[in-house]
Coordinates of C-alpha atoms in Angstrom, one line a residue:
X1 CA -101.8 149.9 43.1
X2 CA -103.7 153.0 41.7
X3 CA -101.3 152.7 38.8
X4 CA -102.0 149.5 38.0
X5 CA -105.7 149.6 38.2
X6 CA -106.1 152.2 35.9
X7 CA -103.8 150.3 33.6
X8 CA -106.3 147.6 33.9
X9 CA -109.2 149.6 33.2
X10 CA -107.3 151.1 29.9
X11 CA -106.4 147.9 28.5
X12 CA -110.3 146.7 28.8
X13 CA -111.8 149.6 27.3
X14 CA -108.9 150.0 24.3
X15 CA -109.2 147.1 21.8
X16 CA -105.5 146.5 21.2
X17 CA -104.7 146.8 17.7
X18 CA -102.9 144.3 15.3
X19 CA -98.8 145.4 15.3
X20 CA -97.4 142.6 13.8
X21 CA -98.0 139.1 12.9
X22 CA -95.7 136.3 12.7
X23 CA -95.8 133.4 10.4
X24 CA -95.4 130.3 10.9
X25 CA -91.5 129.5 9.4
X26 CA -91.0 125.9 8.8
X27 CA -88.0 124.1 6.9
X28 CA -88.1 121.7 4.2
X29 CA -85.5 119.5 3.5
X30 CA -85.1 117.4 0.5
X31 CA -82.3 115.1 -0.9
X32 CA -80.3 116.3 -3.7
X33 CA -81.5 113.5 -5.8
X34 CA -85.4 114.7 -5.4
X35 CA -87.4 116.2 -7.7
X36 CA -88.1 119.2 -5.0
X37 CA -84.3 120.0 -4.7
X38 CA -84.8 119.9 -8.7
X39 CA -87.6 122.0 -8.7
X40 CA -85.9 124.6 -5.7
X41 CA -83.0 124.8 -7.6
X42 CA -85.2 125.8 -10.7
X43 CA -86.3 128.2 -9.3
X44 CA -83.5 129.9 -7.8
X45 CA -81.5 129.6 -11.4
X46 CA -84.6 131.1 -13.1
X47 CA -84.8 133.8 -10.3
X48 CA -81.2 135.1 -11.6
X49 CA -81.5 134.0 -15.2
X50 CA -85.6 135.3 -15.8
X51 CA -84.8 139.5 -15.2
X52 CA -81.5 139.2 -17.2
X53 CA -83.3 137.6 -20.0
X54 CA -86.0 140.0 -20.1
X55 CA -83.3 142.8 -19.9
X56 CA -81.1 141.8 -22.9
X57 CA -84.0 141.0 -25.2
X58 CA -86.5 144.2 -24.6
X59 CA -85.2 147.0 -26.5
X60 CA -86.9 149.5 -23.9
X61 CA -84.7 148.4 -21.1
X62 CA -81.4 148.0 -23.4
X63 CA -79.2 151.6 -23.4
X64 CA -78.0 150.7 -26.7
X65 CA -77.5 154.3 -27.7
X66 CA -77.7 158.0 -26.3
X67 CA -77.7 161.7 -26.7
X68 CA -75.4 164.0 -25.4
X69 CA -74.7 167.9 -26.5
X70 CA -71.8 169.2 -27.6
X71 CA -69.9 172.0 -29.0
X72 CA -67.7 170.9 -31.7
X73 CA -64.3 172.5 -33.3
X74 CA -64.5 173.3 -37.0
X75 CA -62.0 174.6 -39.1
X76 CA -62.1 175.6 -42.7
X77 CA -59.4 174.5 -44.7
X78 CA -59.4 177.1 -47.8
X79 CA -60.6 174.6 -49.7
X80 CA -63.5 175.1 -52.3
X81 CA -65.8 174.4 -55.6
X82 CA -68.0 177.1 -56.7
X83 CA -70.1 177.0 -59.9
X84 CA -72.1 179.6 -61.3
X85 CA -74.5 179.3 -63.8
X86 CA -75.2 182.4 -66.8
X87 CA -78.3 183.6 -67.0
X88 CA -78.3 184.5 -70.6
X89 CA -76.7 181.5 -72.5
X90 CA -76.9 179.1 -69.2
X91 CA -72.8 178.5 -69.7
X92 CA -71.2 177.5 -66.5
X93 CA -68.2 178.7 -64.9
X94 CA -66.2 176.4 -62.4
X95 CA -63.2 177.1 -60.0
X96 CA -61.6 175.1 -57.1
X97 CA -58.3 174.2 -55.4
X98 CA -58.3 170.8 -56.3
X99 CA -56.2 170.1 -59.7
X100 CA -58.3 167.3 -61.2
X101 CA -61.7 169.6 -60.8
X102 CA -59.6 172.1 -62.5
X103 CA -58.0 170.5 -65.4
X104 CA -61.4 168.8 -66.2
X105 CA -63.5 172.2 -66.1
X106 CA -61.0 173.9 -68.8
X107 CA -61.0 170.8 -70.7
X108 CA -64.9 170.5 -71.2
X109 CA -66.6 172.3 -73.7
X110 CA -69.2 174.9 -72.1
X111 CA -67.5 175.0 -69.0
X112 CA -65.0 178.4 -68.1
X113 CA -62.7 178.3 -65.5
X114 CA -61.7 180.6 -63.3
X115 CA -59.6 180.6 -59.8
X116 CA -61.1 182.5 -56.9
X117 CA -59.6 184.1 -53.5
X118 CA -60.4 183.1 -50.7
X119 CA -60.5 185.2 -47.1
X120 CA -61.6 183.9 -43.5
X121 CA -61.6 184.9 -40.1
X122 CA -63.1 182.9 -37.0
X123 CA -64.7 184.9 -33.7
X124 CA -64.1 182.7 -31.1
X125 CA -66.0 184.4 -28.4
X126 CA -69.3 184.0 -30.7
X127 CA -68.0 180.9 -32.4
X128 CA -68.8 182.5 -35.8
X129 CA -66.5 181.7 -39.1
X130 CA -66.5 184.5 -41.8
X131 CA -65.7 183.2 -45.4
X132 CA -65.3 184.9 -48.7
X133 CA -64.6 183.6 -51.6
X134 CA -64.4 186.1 -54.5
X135 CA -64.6 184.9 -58.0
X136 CA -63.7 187.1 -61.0
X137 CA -66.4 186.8 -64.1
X138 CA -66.7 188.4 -67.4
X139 CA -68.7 191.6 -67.5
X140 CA -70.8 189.5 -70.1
X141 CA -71.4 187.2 -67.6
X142 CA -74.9 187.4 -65.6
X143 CA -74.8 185.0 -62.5
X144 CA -78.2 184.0 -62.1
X145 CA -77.3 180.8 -59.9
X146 CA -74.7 180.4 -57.4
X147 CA -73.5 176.9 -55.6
X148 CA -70.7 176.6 -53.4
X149 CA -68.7 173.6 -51.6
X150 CA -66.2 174.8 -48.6
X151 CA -64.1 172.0 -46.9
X152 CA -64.0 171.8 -42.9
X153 CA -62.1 170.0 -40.3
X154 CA -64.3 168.7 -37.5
X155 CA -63.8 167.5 -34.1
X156 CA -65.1 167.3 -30.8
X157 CA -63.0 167.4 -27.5
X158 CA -65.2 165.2 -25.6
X159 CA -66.7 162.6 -25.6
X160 CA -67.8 160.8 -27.7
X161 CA -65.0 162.1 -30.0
X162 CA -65.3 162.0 -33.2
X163 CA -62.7 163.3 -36.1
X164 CA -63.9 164.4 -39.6
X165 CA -63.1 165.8 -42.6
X166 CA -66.2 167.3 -43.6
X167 CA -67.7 170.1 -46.1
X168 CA -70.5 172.5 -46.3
X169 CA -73.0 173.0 -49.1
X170 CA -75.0 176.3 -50.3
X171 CA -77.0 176.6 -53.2
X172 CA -78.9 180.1 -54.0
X173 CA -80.6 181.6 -57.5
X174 CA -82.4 184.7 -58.3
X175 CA -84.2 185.6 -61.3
X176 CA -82.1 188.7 -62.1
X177 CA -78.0 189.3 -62.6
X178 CA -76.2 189.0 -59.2
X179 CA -73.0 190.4 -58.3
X180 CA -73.0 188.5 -54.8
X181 CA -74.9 186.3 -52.3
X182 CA -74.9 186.2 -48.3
X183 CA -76.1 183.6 -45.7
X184 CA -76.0 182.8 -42.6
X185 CA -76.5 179.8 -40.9
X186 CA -74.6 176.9 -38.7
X187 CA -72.9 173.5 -39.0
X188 CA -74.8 170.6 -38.7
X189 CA -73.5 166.9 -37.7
X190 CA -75.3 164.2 -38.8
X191 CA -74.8 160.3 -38.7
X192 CA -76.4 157.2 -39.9
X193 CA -74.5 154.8 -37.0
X194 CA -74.1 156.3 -33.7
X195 CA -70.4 156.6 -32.8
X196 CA -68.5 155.2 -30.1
X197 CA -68.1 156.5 -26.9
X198 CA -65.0 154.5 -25.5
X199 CA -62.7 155.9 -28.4
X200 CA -62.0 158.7 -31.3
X201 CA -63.9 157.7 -34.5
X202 CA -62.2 158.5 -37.0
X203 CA -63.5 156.4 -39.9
X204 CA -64.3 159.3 -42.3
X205 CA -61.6 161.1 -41.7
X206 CA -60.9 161.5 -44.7
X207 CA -61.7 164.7 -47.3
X208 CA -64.3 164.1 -49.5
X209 CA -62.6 165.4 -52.7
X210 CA -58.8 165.9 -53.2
X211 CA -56.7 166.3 -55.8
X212 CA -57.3 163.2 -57.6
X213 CA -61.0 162.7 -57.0
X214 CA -62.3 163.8 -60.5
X215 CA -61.8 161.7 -63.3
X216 CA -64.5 161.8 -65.3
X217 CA -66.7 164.9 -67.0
X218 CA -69.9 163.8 -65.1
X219 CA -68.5 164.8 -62.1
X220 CA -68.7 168.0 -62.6
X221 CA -71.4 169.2 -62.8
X222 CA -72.7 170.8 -59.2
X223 CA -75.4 168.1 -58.7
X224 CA -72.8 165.2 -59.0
X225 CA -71.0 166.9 -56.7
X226 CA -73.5 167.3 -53.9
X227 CA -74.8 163.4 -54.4
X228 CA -71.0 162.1 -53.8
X229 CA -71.1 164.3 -50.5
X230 CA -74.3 163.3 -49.3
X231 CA -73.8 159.7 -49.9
X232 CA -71.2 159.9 -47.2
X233 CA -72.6 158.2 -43.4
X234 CA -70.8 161.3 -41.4
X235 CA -71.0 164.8 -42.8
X236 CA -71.8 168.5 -42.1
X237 CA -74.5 170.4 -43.2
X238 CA -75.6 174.5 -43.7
X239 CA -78.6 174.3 -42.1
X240 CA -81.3 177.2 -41.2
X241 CA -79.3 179.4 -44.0
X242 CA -81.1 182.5 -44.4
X243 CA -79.3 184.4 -47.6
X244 CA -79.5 187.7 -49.4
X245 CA -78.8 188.3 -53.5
X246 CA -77.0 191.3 -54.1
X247 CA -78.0 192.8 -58.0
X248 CA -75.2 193.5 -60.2
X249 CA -74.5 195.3 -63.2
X250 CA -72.7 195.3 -66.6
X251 CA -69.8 196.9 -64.8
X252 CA -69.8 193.6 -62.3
X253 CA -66.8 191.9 -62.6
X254 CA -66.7 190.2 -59.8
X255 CA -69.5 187.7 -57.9
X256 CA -68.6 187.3 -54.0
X257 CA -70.0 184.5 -51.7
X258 CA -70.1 185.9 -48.1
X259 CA -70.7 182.9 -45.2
X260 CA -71.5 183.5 -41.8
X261 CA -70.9 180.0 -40.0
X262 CA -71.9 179.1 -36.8
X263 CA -70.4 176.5 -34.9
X264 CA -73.3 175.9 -32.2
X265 CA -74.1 173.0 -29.7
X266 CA -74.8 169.7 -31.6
X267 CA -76.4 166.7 -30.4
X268 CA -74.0 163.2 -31.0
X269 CA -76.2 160.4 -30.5
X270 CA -73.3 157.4 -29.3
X271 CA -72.9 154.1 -28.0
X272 CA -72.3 154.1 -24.4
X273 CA -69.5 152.3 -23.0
X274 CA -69.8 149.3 -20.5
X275 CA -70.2 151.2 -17.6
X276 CA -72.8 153.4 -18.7
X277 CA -74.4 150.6 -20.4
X278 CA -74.4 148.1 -17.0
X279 CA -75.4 150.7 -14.5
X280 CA -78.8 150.9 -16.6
X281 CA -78.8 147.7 -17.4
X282 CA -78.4 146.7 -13.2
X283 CA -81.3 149.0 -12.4
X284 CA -83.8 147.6 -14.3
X285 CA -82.5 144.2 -13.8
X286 CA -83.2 145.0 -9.8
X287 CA -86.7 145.7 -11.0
X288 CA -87.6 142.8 -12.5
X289 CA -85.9 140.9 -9.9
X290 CA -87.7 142.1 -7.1
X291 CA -91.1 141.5 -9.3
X292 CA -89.5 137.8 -10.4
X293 CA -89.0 137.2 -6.2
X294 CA -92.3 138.0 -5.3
X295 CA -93.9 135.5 -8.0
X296 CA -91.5 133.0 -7.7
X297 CA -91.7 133.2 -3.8
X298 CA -95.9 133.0 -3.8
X299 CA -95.3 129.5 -6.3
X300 CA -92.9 128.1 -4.2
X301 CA -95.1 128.7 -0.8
X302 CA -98.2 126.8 -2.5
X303 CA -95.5 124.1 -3.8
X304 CA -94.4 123.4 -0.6
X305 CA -97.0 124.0 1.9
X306 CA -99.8 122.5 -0.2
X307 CA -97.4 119.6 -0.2
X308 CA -97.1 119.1 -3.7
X309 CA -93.7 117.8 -3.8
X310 CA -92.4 115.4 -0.9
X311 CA -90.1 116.9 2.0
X312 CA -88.6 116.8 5.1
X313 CA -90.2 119.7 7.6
X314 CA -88.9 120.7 10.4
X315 CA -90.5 123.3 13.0
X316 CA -86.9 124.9 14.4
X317 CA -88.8 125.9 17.3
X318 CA -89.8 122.4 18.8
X319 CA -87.1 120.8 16.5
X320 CA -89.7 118.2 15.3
X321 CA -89.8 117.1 12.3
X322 CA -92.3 115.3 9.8
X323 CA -92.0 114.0 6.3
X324 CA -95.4 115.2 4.1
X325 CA -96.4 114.6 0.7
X326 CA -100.0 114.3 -0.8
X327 CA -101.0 110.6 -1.6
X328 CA -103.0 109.9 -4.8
X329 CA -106.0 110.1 -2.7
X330 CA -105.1 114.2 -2.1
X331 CA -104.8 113.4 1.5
X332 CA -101.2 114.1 3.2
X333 CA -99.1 111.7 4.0
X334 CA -98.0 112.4 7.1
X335 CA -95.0 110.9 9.4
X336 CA -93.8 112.5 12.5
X337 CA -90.2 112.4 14.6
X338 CA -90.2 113.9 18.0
X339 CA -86.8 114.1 19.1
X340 CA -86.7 114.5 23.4
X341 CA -83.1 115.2 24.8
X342 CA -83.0 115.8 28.7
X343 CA -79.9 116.1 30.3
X344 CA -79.4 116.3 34.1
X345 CA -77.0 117.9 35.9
X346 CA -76.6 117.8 39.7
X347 CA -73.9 119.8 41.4
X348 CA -73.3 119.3 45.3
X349 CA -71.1 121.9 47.6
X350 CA -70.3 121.1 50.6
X351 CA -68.6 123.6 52.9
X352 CA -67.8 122.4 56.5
X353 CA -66.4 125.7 58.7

């Protein structure tokens, strides 16, 4: 037909391309006692064992720890240590609400003591914490250096959760007699060990200073005090404090400190719990196990085909079957079974009308 000829004609002037090409599949068998079951199954155990290996003990594929961002709760306790420092004899005057601070600042010689009052008010909307603590002085008294220590309860509400009893630290100085300071700035978190993700870490939950946390004189002075707090593995800093030194006068009786805290997004860095930790970990072990299948397969083609070990190979599409393995010569050892089966089946019908 027309049809057909020009079908012909088409298939001798197009060269047929190359679509897909079949390789030859043939099985080899071995006993369980050989050394090529031995080395298959080698090869198959180090197929699963090889990617988990390399994912346990290469810290870039381990998610031992992670970031996320948070906004954090802090609330201040009314809690406090102030020292001021005088700028014409360099006597310093202490205050706070815990006992043993106090009792050791009125019995040291050079030291005044004085008790301060204490105001707060938290925006919630802007996440901002006002505090002002107001200290009475002398009129003979000309702050020249100002430190304060304000106590905090922190906590985030999700996680990783972790509960704190924390502080915050400012330090100003001028070279002139103050009658106040002002800063602004926002709480920090910092950590040495990441925390944990599964549960609420509460291991420094715990107030830095209390009641009965000064014993001795060397603790008071202001420096003391900041190296106890910043010896501590979770705490809370002022940071990016930006503060202004009001001038005062003979007729100052009063030196005011005058916080403006933010409580901004922090970053926790955190174990991650199983889950997190074995969805990474199964995605890069499917890498490498895909790259350990392709090596492993091209080894065990030139094993077995280059007849390196002896088998049993069997063509499943004639069903024959030989036994190979290279002699010490290098030349294969070859022995061949060709099984025949022919069955015969003859039906007769006879129908007689």
């Amino acid at each position: 037909s027309t049809q057909s000829t020009w079908g012909y004609i088409l298939l001798r002037l197009v060269p047929m391309p190359l679509v897909y090409r079949e390789e030859v599949v043939r099985w080899h068998r071995a006993s369980c006692c050989s050394f090529a079951f031995a080395f298959a199954a080698l090869s198959f155990i180090l197929l699963l064992i090889a990617p988990l290996l390399f994912v346990l003990y290469t810290p870039r594929f381990q998610k031992t720890q992670n970031q996320i961002d948070l906004t954090p709760t802090a609330s201040f306790s009314s809690n406090y240590i102030y020292s001021l420092t005088d700028g014409a004899n360099g006597t310093i005057q202490t205050g706070s609400t815990y006992s043993s601070f106090n009792s050791l600042a009125q019995a040291t010689t050079g030291y005044s003591y004085a008790a301060a009052s204490v105001t707060s008010s938290t925006n919630a909307n802007t996440l901002l914490t006002t505090v002002t603590v107001t200290v009475p002085v002398a009129s003979t008294f000309q702050p020249v250096q100002a430190s304060i220590y304000l106590a905090f309860s922190y906590q985030t509400t999700d996680y990783p959760i972790v509960t704190l009893q924390s502080g915050l630290l400012f330090s100003a100085s001028a070279g002139y007699r103050g009658s106040g300071v002002s800063a602004t700035g926002f709480l920090k978190f910092h950590s040495t060990d990441p925390l944990n993700y599964g549960g609420n870490d509460t291991s420094w939950n715990w107030t830095p200073f209390n009641s009965s946390s000064f014993t001795a004189s060397s603790q008071l002075p202001f420096s003391s005090i900041i190296t106890n707090y910043m010896s501590r593995k979770q705490l809370t800093l002022f940071e990016n404090s930006n503060y202004a030194w009001s001038p005062g006068s003979t007729s100052t009786t009063t030196f005011v400190f005058t916080l403006y805290i933010y409580n901004l997004k922090n970053s926790f860095t955190y174990k991650p719990n199983f889950m997190e930790a074995f969805v990474w970990g199964w995605a890069q072990y499917i890498t490498i196990f895909f790259i350990s299948y392709w090596i492993l397969g091209i080894t065990n083609r030139f094993v077995f085909q280059e007849q390196l070990v002896q088998t049993q190979s069997t063509d499943p599409l004639t069903k024959a079957s030989k036994s190979t393995f290279k002699t010490a010569s290098g030349q294969p050892s070859t022995h061949t079974h060709t099984h025949t089966h022919t069955h015969t089946h003859t039906h007769t019908h006879t129908h007689t009308h």
